[in-house]
Tab-separated table of C-alpha atoms and ligand atoms in Angstrom:
chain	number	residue	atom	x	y	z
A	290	UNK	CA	67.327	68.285	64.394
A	291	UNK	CA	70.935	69.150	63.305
A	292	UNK	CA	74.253	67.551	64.730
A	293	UNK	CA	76.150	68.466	67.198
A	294	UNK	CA	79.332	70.647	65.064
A	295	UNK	CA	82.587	68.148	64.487
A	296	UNK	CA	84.792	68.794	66.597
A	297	UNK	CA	87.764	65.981	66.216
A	298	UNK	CA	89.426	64.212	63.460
A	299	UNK	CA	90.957	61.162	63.085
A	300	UNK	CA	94.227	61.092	61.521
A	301	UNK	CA	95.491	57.641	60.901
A	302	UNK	CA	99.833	57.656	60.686
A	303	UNK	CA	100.422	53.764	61.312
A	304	UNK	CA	100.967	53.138	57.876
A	305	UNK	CA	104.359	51.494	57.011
A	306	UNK	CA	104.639	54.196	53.882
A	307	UNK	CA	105.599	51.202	51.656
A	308	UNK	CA	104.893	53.147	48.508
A	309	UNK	CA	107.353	55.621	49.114
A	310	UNK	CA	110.376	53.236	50.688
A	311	UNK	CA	113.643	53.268	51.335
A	312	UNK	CA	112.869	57.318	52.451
A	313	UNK	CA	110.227	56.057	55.038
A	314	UNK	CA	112.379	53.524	56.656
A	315	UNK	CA	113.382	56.092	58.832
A	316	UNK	CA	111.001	59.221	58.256
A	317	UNK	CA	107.024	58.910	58.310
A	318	UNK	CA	105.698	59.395	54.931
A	319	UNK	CA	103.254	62.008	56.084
A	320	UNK	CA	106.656	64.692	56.806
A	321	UNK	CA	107.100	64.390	53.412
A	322	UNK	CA	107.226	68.181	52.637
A	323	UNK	CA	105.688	70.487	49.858
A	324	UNK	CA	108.865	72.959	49.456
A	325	UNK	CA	109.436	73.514	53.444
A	326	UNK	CA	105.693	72.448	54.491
A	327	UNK	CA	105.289	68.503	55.470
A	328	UNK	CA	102.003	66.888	54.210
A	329	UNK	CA	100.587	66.776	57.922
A	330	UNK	CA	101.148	70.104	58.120
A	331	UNK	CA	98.879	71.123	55.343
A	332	UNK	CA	96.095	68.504	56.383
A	333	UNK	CA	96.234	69.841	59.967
A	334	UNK	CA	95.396	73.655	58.417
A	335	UNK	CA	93.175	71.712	56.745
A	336	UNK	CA	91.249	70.525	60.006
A	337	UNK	CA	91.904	73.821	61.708
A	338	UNK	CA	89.998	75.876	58.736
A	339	UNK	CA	87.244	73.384	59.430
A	340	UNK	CA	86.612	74.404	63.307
A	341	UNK	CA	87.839	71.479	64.466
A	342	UNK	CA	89.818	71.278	67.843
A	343	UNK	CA	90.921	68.642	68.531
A	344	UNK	CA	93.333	65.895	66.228
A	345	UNK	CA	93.395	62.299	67.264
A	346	UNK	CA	96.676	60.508	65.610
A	347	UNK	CA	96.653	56.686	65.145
A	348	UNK	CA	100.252	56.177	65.369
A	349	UNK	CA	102.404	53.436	65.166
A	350	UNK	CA	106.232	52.844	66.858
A	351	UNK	CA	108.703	55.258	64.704
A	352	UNK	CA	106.019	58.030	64.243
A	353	UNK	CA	107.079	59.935	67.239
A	354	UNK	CA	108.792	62.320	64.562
A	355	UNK	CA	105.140	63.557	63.649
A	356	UNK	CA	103.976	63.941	67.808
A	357	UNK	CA	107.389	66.131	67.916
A	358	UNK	CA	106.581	68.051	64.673
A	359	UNK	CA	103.515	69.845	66.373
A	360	UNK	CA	105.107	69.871	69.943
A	361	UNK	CA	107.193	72.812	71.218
A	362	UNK	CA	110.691	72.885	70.798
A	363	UNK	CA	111.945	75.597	73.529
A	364	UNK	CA	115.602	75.118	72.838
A	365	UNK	CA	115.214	75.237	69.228
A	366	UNK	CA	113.154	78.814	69.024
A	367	UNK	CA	115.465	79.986	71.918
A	368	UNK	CA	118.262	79.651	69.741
A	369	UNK	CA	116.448	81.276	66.852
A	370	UNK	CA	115.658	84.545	68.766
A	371	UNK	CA	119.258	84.648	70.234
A	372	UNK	CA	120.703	84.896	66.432
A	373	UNK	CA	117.754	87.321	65.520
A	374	UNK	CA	116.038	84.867	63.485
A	375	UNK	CA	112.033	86.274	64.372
A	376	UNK	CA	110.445	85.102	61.941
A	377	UNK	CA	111.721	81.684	61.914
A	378	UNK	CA	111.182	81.436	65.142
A	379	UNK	CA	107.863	82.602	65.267
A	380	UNK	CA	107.507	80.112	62.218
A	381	UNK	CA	108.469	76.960	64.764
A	382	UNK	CA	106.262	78.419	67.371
A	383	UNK	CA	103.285	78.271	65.088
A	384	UNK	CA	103.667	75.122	64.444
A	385	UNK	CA	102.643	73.876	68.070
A	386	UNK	CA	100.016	76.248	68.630
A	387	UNK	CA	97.759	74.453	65.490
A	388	UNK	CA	95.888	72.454	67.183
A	389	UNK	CA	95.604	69.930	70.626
A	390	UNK	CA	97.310	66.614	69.667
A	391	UNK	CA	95.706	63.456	71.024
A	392	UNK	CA	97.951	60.022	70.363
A	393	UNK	CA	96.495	56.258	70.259
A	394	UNK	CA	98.490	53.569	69.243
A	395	UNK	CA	97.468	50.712	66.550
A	396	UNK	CA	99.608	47.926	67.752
A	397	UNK	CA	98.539	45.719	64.925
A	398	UNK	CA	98.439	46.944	60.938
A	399	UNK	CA	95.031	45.905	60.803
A	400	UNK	CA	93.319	48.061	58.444
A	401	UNK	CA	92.150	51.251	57.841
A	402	UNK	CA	88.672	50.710	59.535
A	403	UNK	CA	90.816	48.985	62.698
A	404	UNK	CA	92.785	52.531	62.747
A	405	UNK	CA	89.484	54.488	63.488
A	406	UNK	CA	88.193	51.784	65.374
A	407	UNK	CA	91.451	52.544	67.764
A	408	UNK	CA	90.476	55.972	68.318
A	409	UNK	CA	87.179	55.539	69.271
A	410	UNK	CA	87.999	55.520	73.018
A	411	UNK	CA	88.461	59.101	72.236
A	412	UNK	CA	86.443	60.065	70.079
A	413	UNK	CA	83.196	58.792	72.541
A	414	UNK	CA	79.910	59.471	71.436
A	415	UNK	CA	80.329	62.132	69.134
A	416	UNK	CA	80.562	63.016	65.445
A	417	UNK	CA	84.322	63.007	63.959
A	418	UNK	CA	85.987	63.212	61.205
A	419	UNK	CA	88.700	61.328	59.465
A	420	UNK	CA	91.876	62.880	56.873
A	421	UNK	CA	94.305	60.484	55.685
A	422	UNK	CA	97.624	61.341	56.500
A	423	UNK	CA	98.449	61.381	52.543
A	424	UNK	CA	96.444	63.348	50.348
A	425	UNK	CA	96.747	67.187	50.318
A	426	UNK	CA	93.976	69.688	48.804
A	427	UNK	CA	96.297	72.659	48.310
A	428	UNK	CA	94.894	75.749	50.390
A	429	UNK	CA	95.895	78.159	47.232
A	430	UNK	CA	93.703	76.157	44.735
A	431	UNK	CA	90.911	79.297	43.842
A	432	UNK	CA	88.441	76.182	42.918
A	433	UNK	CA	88.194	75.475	46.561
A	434	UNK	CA	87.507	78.681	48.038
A	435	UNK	CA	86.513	76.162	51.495
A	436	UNK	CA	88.708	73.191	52.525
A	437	UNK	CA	86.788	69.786	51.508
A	438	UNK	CA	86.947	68.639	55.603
A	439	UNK	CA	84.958	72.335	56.396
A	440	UNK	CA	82.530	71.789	53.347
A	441	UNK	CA	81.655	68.076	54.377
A	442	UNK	CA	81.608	68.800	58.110
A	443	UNK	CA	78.954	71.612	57.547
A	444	UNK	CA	76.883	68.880	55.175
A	445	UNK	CA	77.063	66.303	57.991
A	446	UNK	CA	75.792	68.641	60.020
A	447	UNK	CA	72.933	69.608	57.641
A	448	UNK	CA	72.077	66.299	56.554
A	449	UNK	CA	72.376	64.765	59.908
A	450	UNK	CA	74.166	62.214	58.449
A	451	UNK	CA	77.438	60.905	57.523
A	452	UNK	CA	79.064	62.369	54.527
A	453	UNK	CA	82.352	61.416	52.609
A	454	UNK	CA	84.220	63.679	49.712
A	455	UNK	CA	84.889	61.748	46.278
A	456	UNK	CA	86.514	62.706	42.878
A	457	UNK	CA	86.126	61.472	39.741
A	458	UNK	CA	88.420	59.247	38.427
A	459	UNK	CA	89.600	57.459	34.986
A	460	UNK	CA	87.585	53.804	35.411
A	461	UNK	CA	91.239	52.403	34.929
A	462	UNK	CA	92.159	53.492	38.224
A	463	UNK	CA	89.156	52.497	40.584
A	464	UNK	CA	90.666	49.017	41.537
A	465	UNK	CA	93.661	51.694	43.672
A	466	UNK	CA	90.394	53.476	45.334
A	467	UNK	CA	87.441	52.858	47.644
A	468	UNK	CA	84.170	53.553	45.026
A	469	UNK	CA	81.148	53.948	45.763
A	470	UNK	CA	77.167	53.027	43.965
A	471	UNK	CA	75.290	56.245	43.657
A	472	UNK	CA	72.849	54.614	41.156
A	473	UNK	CA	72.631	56.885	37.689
A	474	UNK	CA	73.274	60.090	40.267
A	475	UNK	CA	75.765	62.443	39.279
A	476	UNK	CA	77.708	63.915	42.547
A	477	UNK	CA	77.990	67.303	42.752
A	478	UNK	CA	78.387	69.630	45.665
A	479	UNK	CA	74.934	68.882	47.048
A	480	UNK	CA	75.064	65.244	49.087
A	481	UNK	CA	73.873	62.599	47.033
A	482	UNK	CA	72.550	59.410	49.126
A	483	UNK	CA	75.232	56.546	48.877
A	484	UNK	CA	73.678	52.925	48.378
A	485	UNK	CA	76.720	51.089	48.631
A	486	UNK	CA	80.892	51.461	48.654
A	487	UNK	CA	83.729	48.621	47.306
A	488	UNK	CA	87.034	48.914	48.479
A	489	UNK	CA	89.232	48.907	45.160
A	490	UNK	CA	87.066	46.949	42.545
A	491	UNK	CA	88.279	45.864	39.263
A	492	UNK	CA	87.372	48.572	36.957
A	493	UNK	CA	84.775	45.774	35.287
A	494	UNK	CA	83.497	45.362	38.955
A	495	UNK	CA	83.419	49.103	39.932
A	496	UNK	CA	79.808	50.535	40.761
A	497	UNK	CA	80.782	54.256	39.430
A	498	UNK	CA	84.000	56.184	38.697
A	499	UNK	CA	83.600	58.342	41.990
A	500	UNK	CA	85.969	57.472	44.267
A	501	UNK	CA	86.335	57.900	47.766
A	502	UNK	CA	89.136	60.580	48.392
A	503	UNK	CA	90.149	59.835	51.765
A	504	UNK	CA	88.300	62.938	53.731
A	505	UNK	CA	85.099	61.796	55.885
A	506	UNK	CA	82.238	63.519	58.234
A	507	UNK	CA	80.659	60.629	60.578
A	508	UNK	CA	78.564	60.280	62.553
A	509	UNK	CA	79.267	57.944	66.180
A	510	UNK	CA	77.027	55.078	63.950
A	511	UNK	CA	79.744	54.368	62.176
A	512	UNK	CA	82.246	52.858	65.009
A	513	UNK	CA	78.883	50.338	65.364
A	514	UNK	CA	79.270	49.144	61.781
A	515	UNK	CA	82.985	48.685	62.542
A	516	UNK	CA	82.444	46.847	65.496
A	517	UNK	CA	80.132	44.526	63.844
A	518	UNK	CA	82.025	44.058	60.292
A	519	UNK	CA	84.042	41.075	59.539
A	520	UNK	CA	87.958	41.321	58.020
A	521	UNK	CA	87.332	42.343	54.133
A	522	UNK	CA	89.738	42.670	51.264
A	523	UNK	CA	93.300	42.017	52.284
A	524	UNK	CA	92.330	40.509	55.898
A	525	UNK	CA	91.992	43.686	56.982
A	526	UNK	CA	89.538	45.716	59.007
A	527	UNK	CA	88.161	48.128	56.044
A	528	UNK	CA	86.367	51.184	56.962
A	529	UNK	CA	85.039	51.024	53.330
A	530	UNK	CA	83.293	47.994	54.379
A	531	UNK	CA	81.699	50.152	57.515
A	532	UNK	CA	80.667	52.304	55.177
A	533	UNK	CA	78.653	50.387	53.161
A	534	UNK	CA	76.733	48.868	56.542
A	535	UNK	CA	76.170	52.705	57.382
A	536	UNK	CA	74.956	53.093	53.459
A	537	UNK	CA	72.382	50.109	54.014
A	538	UNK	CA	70.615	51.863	56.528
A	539	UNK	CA	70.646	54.901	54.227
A	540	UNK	CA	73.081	57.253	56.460
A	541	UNK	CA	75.759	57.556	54.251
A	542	UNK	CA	75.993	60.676	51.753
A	543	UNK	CA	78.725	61.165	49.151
A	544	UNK	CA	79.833	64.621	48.013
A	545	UNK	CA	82.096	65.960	45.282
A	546	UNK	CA	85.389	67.390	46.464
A	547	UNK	CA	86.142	70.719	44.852
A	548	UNK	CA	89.609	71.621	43.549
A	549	UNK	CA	93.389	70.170	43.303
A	550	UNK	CA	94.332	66.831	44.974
A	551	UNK	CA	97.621	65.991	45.566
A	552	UNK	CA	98.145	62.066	46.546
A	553	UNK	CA	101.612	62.776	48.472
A	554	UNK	CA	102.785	58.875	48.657
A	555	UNK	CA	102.590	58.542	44.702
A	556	UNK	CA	105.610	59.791	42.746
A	557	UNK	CA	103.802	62.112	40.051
A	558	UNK	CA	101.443	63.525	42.937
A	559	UNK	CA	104.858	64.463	45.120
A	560	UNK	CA	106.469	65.706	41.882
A	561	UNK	CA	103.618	67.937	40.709
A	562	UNK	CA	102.646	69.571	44.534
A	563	UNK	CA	106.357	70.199	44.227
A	564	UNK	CA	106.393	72.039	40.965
A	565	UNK	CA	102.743	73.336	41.630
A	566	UNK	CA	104.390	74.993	45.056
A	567	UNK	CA	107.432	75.721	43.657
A	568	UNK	CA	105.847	78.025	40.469
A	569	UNK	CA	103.907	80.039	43.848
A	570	UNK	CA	107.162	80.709	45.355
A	571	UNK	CA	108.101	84.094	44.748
A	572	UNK	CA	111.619	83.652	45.683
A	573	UNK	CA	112.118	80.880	43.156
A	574	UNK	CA	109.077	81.053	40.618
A	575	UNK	CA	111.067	83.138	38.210
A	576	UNK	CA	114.147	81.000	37.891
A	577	UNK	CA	112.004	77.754	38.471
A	578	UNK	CA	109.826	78.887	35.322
A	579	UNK	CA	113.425	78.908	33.229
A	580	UNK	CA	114.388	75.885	34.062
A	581	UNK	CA	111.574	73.854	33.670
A	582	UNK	CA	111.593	75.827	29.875
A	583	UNK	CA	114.857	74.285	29.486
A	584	UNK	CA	113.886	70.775	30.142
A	585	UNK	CA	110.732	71.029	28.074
B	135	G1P	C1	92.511	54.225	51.310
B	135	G1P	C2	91.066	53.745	51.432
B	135	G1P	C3	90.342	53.895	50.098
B	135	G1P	C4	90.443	55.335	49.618
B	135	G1P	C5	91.926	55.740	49.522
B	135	G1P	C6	92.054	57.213	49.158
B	135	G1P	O1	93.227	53.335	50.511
B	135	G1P	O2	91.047	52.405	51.870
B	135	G1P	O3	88.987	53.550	50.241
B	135	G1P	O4	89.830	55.483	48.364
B	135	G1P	O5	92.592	55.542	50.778
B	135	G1P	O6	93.388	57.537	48.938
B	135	G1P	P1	94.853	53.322	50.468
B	135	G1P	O7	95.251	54.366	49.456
B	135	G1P	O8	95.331	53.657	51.835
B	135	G1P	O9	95.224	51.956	50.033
């Protein structure tokens, strides 16, 4: 029998955004923008592409800027139609008709795996997903004709299982990444049965070079293996630990993500969304192209 289609998604936005500091003393690292576009923006299309509804935000005091972004703002497109400014203001409006914005507060930076675990009051008995508030696949890659939430939800589904996207990536860089043990499998697009994940192991310690790319399809299970799991690697609550409780019982599937990544809170992922954006802009990509000529 299949599951029951995903319908929510977990987005934790607690984090403190230490990576990207002093900017995110004041502004949440996930309205960092692409050109005009902040990085929730493009993870919310994301969700909305996949047919899901409904977004559940784990926030944290000093996020409110991100509840506001996809809120209306009467006086603001009020002011826009008054000077004649349509399209901007049909541009603001858009941005609170996305999706329906559910907010649940992690009082305690926890964990990742505490985050979800925070949600689940809302999230009930049902499948759900989970983005992380800083990664972007870019909607204009051609290599990812789908977005990676839609491809995994409609494996979940299939599979009646859980399923979570991975990439490939240099073995020098698993100990920044959850991995996970796939045995001698290669992972492709088709689900490949996951026997274990490690939250960021040593690259001598590291079970593959897939790792996991911060976009999930799970099934209710899952908020069971949280509840049950002890603190892991940093004291905190790690949903990578859930994960691999959820792989024991042979529930967990991993599948290859398809297409660009952007990892928004690292400098050379920020710099290259912006230059990968900015080259797509018709209204700069000309004069953008010269200048970057220039410097090389
Ligand atoms: C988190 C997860 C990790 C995952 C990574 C993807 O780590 O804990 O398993 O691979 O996101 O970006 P973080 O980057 O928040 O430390």
């Amino acid at each position: 029998m299949q599951k029951a289609a995903i319908k929510k998604v977990v987005i934790p936005v607690a984090g403190l955004g230490t990576r990207s500091l002093p900017f995110t003393k004041v502004v949440p690292k996930e309205l960092v923008p692409v050109l005009s576009t902040p990085t929730i923006h493009f993870i919310v299309e994301e969700v909305v592409a996949a047919g899901i509804e409904q977004v559940i935000f784990v926030t944290s005091s000093g996020k409110t800027a991100l509840e506001d972004y996809f809120d209306v703002n009467h006086a603001l497109v009020r002011t826009l139609r008054e000077r004649g400014k349509e399209d901007l203001a049909a541009c603001v409006e858009k941005t609170s008709q996305l999706c329906e914005v559910i907010s649940v507060r992690q009082k305690e930076p926890l964990g990742l795996g505490h985050a979800v675990l925070c949600a689940a009051p809302v999230i009930g008995g049902e499948p759900f997903a989970v983005a992380l508030g800083d990664e972007i696949f870019p909607p204009w890659d051609p290599k990812a004709p789908q977005s990676p939430l839609a491809v995994l939800a409609e494996q979940a589904s299939k599979t009646a299982a859980s399923v979570i996207g991975v990439m490939k990536v240099p073995r020098e860089r698993t100990a920044s990444y959850g991995i996970v043990d796939v045995g001698a499998a290669e992972v492709g697009t088709t689900p490949v049965p996951v026997k274990a994940t490690v939250e960021k192991p040593r690259p001598e310690k590291a079970p593959s070079e897939y790792a996991i790319v911060g976009r999930y399809a799970f099934g209710p299970e899952i908020l069971d293996c949280l509840k049950s799991i002890k603190p892991g690697i940093g004291g905190e609550i790690q949903l990578t630990d859930a994960m691999s409780a959820l792989a024991a019982e042979g529930s967990l599937y991993a599948s290859a993500v398809q297409g660009c990544r952007y990892d928004m809170g690292s400098l050379l992922g920020y710099v290259s969304a912006q230059i990968d954006a900015g080259l797509r802009e018709p209204s700069i990509a000309g004069p953008l192209k010269d200048y970057l000529r220039t410097l090389l």
